[in-house]
Amino acid sequence: MKMKLNCPVCDYQEIEGDTCPNCDTDLSVIRMLKELPQVENPLRQVKITKWQLGVALLLLIIGIGLGAMGSFLFLQPQLHTLTVSSPNPVISDRLKLPVIHAPVTAKEPPKPITYTVKSGDSLGAIAEKFCGKGTSWQVMLKANSQLKGREDDIDVGDVLKIPNCKEGA
């Protein structure tokens, strides 16, 4: 025997077929849903005891602590300090002095080298002398902008900057 339904469209009462006789609404889907078996407790609730909650919180705290320690140990910059040693190795061994490393500092850029022009010098000869054979005089011109326009006329006593030829090579 089929269950009797009410039409959701026109509210016609106690319909036994799959179509409403009043408004021709298809009730087959509603009928299939109503005839499904009923489940008493569809959602099973999980009970968590106090000790389970305590263990979970303890593990969470341990995990956060390990993460913080790892971050502190491995992501912090390493500090280095100066090593102090005794001039006499025998005294050093007896005292058991601790090894201390100096802080690492950036090196200062090298000071530019200068050359004073002598009689008979040319830019090409000076470039070959400091930068090696086959070096063009234009290397010297780039380092000494005051020579523009008088490349062939350098004076005895002019002080020229010598470029760092290793960077250009």
PDB file of C-alpha atoms in Angstrom:
ATOM      1  CA  MET A   1       0.000   0.000   0.000  1.00  0.00           C
ATOM      2  CA  LYS A   2       1.295   3.404  -0.954  1.00  0.00           C
ATOM      3  CA  MET A   3       1.684   6.236   1.513  1.00  0.00           C
ATOM      4  CA  LYS A   4      -0.779   9.102   1.121  1.00  0.00           C
ATOM      5  CA  LEU A   5       0.790  12.477   0.336  1.00  0.00           C
ATOM      6  CA  ASN A   6      -0.345  16.083   0.337  1.00  0.00           C
ATOM      7  CA  CYS A   7       0.449  18.197  -2.745  1.00  0.00           C
ATOM      8  CA  PRO A   8       3.013  20.913  -1.898  1.00  0.00           C
ATOM      9  CA  VAL A   9       1.718  23.139  -4.716  1.00  0.00           C
ATOM     10  CA  CYS A  10      -2.069  23.183  -4.311  1.00  0.00           C
ATOM     11  CA  ASP A  11      -2.359  21.461  -0.907  1.00  0.00           C
ATOM     12  CA  TYR A  12      -4.633  18.667  -2.269  1.00  0.00           C
ATOM     13  CA  GLN A  13      -4.966  16.044   0.514  1.00  0.00           C
ATOM     14  CA  GLU A  14      -4.278  12.264   0.588  1.00  0.00           C
ATOM     15  CA  ILE A  15      -2.925  11.568  -2.898  1.00  0.00           C
ATOM     16  CA  GLU A  16      -2.049   7.882  -3.505  1.00  0.00           C
ATOM     17  CA  GLY A  17      -0.534   8.159  -7.024  1.00  0.00           C
ATOM     18  CA  ASP A  18       2.597   9.919  -8.320  1.00  0.00           C
ATOM     19  CA  THR A  19       0.679  12.892  -9.789  1.00  0.00           C
ATOM     20  CA  CYS A  20      -1.630  15.397  -8.120  1.00  0.00           C
ATOM     21  CA  PRO A  21      -5.124  15.062  -9.665  1.00  0.00           C
ATOM     22  CA  ASN A  22      -5.801  18.754  -9.045  1.00  0.00           C
ATOM     23  CA  CYS A  23      -2.638  20.467 -10.509  1.00  0.00           C
ATOM     24  CA  ASP A  24      -0.713  17.602 -12.220  1.00  0.00           C
ATOM     25  CA  THR A  25       2.400  18.070 -10.020  1.00  0.00           C
ATOM     26  CA  ASP A  26       4.837  15.141 -10.170  1.00  0.00           C
ATOM     27  CA  LEU A  27       5.122  13.697  -6.631  1.00  0.00           C
ATOM     28  CA  SER A  28       7.358  10.693  -7.445  1.00  0.00           C
ATOM     29  CA  VAL A  29      10.525  12.204  -5.930  1.00  0.00           C
ATOM     30  CA  ILE A  30       8.696  13.277  -2.764  1.00  0.00           C
ATOM     31  CA  ARG A  31       7.212   9.764  -2.488  1.00  0.00           C
ATOM     32  CA  MET A  32      10.662   8.112  -2.831  1.00  0.00           C
ATOM     33  CA  LEU A  33      12.091  10.368  -0.113  1.00  0.00           C
ATOM     34  CA  LYS A  34       9.196   9.708   2.274  1.00  0.00           C
ATOM     35  CA  GLU A  35       9.495   5.924   1.803  1.00  0.00           C
ATOM     36  CA  LEU A  36      13.204   5.843   2.704  1.00  0.00           C
ATOM     37  CA  PRO A  37      13.904   4.079   6.020  1.00  0.00           C
ATOM     38  CA  GLN A  38      14.276   6.449   8.977  1.00  0.00           C
ATOM     39  CA  VAL A  39      17.579   6.637  10.870  1.00  0.00           C
ATOM     40  CA  GLU A  40      17.248   7.317  14.581  1.00  0.00           C
ATOM     41  CA  ASN A  41      20.539   9.099  15.283  1.00  0.00           C
ATOM     42  CA  PRO A  42      22.194  10.147  12.019  1.00  0.00           C
ATOM     43  CA  LEU A  43      25.145  11.943  13.690  1.00  0.00           C
ATOM     44  CA  ARG A  44      27.160   9.940  16.145  1.00  0.00           C
ATOM     45  CA  GLN A  45      28.554  12.204  18.811  1.00  0.00           C
ATOM     46  CA  VAL A  46      32.044  11.386  20.000  1.00  0.00           C
ATOM     47  CA  LYS A  47      32.590  11.757  23.714  1.00  0.00           C
ATOM     48  CA  ILE A  48      35.992  13.042  24.707  1.00  0.00           C
ATOM     49  CA  THR A  49      37.048  12.228  28.222  1.00  0.00           C
ATOM     50  CA  LYS A  50      39.028  14.610  30.408  1.00  0.00           C
ATOM     51  CA  TRP A  51      42.253  12.604  30.182  1.00  0.00           C
ATOM     52  CA  GLN A  52      42.062  12.534  26.357  1.00  0.00           C
ATOM     53  CA  LEU A  53      41.642  16.304  26.301  1.00  0.00           C
ATOM     54  CA  GLY A  54      44.555  16.690  28.720  1.00  0.00           C
ATOM     55  CA  VAL A  55      46.849  14.518  26.582  1.00  0.00           C
ATOM     56  CA  ALA A  56      45.863  16.427  23.432  1.00  0.00           C
ATOM     57  CA  LEU A  57      46.609  19.790  25.082  1.00  0.00           C
ATOM     58  CA  LEU A  58      49.932  18.514  26.441  1.00  0.00           C
ATOM     59  CA  LEU A  59      50.981  17.339  22.961  1.00  0.00           C
ATOM     60  CA  LEU A  60      49.947  20.701  21.521  1.00  0.00           C
ATOM     61  CA  ILE A  61      52.045  22.585  24.078  1.00  0.00           C
ATOM     62  CA  ILE A  62      55.049  20.305  23.449  1.00  0.00           C
ATOM     63  CA  GLY A  63      54.718  20.841  19.684  1.00  0.00           C
ATOM     64  CA  ILE A  64      54.568  24.616  20.034  1.00  0.00           C
ATOM     65  CA  GLY A  65      57.572  24.560  22.379  1.00  0.00           C
ATOM     66  CA  LEU A  66      59.655  22.432  20.000  1.00  0.00           C
ATOM     67  CA  GLY A  67      58.732  24.692  17.092  1.00  0.00           C
ATOM     68  CA  ALA A  68      59.748  27.802  19.010  1.00  0.00           C
ATOM     69  CA  MET A  69      63.049  26.246  20.133  1.00  0.00           C
ATOM     70  CA  GLY A  70      63.843  25.069  16.615  1.00  0.00           C
ATOM     71  CA  SER A  71      63.114  28.521  15.253  1.00  0.00           C
ATOM     72  CA  PHE A  72      65.331  30.123  17.869  1.00  0.00           C
ATOM     73  CA  LEU A  73      68.217  27.698  17.351  1.00  0.00           C
ATOM     74  CA  PHE A  74      68.233  27.351  13.581  1.00  0.00           C
ATOM     75  CA  LEU A  75      66.876  30.628  12.230  1.00  0.00           C
ATOM     76  CA  GLN A  76      68.837  33.072  14.390  1.00  0.00           C
ATOM     77  CA  PRO A  77      72.094  34.479  12.959  1.00  0.00           C
ATOM     78  CA  GLN A  78      75.165  32.830  14.388  1.00  0.00           C
ATOM     79  CA  LEU A  79      77.364  35.143  16.439  1.00  0.00           C
ATOM     80  CA  HIS A  80      81.131  34.742  16.106  1.00  0.00           C
ATOM     81  CA  THR A  81      83.641  36.252  18.481  1.00  0.00           C
ATOM     82  CA  LEU A  82      87.430  36.777  18.495  1.00  0.00           C
ATOM     83  CA  THR A  83      89.702  33.834  19.368  1.00  0.00           C
ATOM     84  CA  VAL A  84      92.047  34.733  22.213  1.00  0.00           C
ATOM     85  CA  SER A  85      95.088  32.539  22.634  1.00  0.00           C
ATOM     86  CA  SER A  86      98.068  32.746  24.920  1.00  0.00           C
ATOM     87  CA  PRO A  87     101.457  33.454  23.307  1.00  0.00           C
ATOM     88  CA  ASN A  88     102.858  30.468  25.222  1.00  0.00           C
ATOM     89  CA  PRO A  89     101.102  27.173  24.242  1.00  0.00           C
ATOM     90  CA  VAL A  90     102.096  25.504  27.529  1.00  0.00           C
ATOM     91  CA  ILE A  91     100.308  28.192  29.559  1.00  0.00           C
ATOM     92  CA  SER A  92      97.336  28.026  27.228  1.00  0.00           C
ATOM     93  CA  ASP A  93      96.974  24.253  27.761  1.00  0.00           C
ATOM     94  CA  ARG A  94      97.262  24.621  31.541  1.00  0.00           C
ATOM     95  CA  LEU A  95      94.721  27.435  31.778  1.00  0.00           C
ATOM     96  CA  LYS A  96      92.220  25.771  29.416  1.00  0.00           C
ATOM     97  CA  LEU A  97      91.212  29.128  27.996  1.00  0.00           C
ATOM     98  CA  PRO A  98      87.803  29.189  26.285  1.00  0.00           C
ATOM     99  CA  VAL A  99      87.715  29.729  22.545  1.00  0.00           C
ATOM    100  CA  ILE A 100      85.934  32.958  21.711  1.00  0.00           C
ATOM    101  CA  HIS A 101      85.159  34.014  18.146  1.00  0.00           C
ATOM    102  CA  ALA A 102      85.100  37.628  16.920  1.00  0.00           C
ATOM    103  CA  PRO A 103      81.984  39.107  15.314  1.00  0.00           C
ATOM    104  CA  VAL A 104      82.026  38.930  11.542  1.00  0.00           C
ATOM    105  CA  THR A 105      82.242  42.406   9.991  1.00  0.00           C
ATOM    106  CA  ALA A 106      82.081  43.583   6.414  1.00  0.00           C
ATOM    107  CA  LYS A 107      85.433  44.314   4.781  1.00  0.00           C
ATOM    108  CA  GLU A 108      86.178  47.878   3.861  1.00  0.00           C
ATOM    109  CA  PRO A 109      86.580  48.488   0.139  1.00  0.00           C
ATOM    110  CA  PRO A 110      90.228  48.731  -0.921  1.00  0.00           C
ATOM    111  CA  LYS A 111      91.670  52.219  -1.137  1.00  0.00           C
ATOM    112  CA  PRO A 112      92.300  53.352  -4.703  1.00  0.00           C
ATOM    113  CA  ILE A 113      95.864  53.120  -5.985  1.00  0.00           C
ATOM    114  CA  THR A 114      97.360  56.270  -7.486  1.00  0.00           C
ATOM    115  CA  TYR A 115     100.297  56.826  -9.819  1.00  0.00           C
ATOM    116  CA  THR A 116     102.229  60.022 -10.448  1.00  0.00           C
ATOM    117  CA  VAL A 117     103.042  60.553 -14.137  1.00  0.00           C
ATOM    118  CA  LYS A 118     106.770  60.616 -14.991  1.00  0.00           C
ATOM    119  CA  SER A 119     108.582  61.846 -18.070  1.00  0.00           C
ATOM    120  CA  GLY A 120     107.951  59.579 -21.093  1.00  0.00           C
ATOM    121  CA  ASP A 121     104.732  58.000 -19.665  1.00  0.00           C
ATOM    122  CA  SER A 122     101.613  57.507 -21.760  1.00  0.00           C
ATOM    123  CA  LEU A 123      98.167  56.254 -20.789  1.00  0.00           C
ATOM    124  CA  GLY A 124      98.757  53.031 -22.749  1.00  0.00           C
ATOM    125  CA  ALA A 125     102.100  52.366 -21.008  1.00  0.00           C
ATOM    126  CA  ILE A 126     100.608  53.019 -17.554  1.00  0.00           C
ATOM    127  CA  ALA A 127      97.623  50.733 -18.316  1.00  0.00           C
ATOM    128  CA  GLU A 128      99.964  47.919 -19.416  1.00  0.00           C
ATOM    129  CA  LYS A 129     102.181  48.411 -16.367  1.00  0.00           C
ATOM    130  CA  PHE A 130      99.325  48.037 -13.826  1.00  0.00           C
ATOM    131  CA  CYS A 131      96.708  45.994 -15.694  1.00  0.00           C
ATOM    132  CA  GLY A 132      98.776  43.729 -17.914  1.00  0.00           C
ATOM    133  CA  LYS A 133      99.892  43.495 -21.497  1.00  0.00           C
ATOM    134  CA  GLY A 134      97.273  44.267 -24.135  1.00  0.00           C
ATOM    135  CA  THR A 135      95.255  46.530 -21.847  1.00  0.00           C
ATOM    136  CA  SER A 136      93.818  49.553 -23.635  1.00  0.00           C
ATOM    137  CA  TRP A 137      94.568  53.119 -22.541  1.00  0.00           C
ATOM    138  CA  GLN A 138      90.769  53.626 -22.356  1.00  0.00           C
ATOM    139  CA  VAL A 139      90.753  51.743 -19.019  1.00  0.00           C
ATOM    140  CA  MET A 140      92.821  54.569 -17.564  1.00  0.00           C
ATOM    141  CA  LEU A 141      90.574  57.188 -19.157  1.00  0.00           C
ATOM    142  CA  LYS A 142      87.454  55.659 -17.524  1.00  0.00           C
ATOM    143  CA  ALA A 143      89.120  55.808 -14.097  1.00  0.00           C
ATOM    144  CA  ASN A 144      90.328  59.389 -14.610  1.00  0.00           C
ATOM    145  CA  SER A 145      87.543  61.533 -16.053  1.00  0.00           C
ATOM    146  CA  GLN A 146      89.688  64.682 -15.721  1.00  0.00           C
ATOM    147  CA  LEU A 147      91.740  63.447 -18.730  1.00  0.00           C
ATOM    148  CA  LYS A 148      88.865  63.657 -21.230  1.00  0.00           C
ATOM    149  CA  GLY A 149      89.859  65.736 -24.205  1.00  0.00           C
ATOM    150  CA  ARG A 150      93.597  65.543 -23.421  1.00  0.00           C
ATOM    151  CA  GLU A 151      94.264  61.781 -23.689  1.00  0.00           C
ATOM    152  CA  ASP A 152      97.485  62.372 -25.623  1.00  0.00           C
ATOM    153  CA  ASP A 153      98.644  65.259 -23.455  1.00  0.00           C
ATOM    154  CA  ILE A 154      99.238  64.095 -19.877  1.00  0.00           C
ATOM    155  CA  ASP A 155     101.574  66.199 -17.775  1.00  0.00           C
ATOM    156  CA  VAL A 156     104.477  65.058 -15.645  1.00  0.00           C
ATOM    157  CA  GLY A 157     103.314  65.173 -12.009  1.00  0.00           C
ATOM    158  CA  ASP A 158      99.623  64.369 -12.787  1.00  0.00           C
ATOM    159  CA  VAL A 159      98.252  61.979 -10.181  1.00  0.00           C
ATOM    160  CA  LEU A 160      96.144  59.257 -11.836  1.00  0.00           C
ATOM    161  CA  LYS A 161      93.818  56.741 -10.228  1.00  0.00           C
ATOM    162  CA  ILE A 162      94.694  53.166 -11.134  1.00  0.00           C
ATOM    163  CA  PRO A 163      91.540  51.069 -11.752  1.00  0.00           C
ATOM    164  CA  ASN A 164      91.015  47.638 -10.237  1.00  0.00           C
ATOM    165  CA  CYS A 165      91.858  45.628 -13.334  1.00  0.00           C
ATOM    166  CA  LYS A 166      90.789  42.314 -11.736  1.00  0.00           C
ATOM    167  CA  GLU A 167      87.129  43.461 -11.794  1.00  0.00           C
ATOM    168  CA  GLY A 168      87.334  44.295 -15.519  1.00  0.00           C
ATOM    169  CA  ALA A 169      89.030  40.979 -16.422  1.00  0.00           C
TER     170      ALA A 169
END
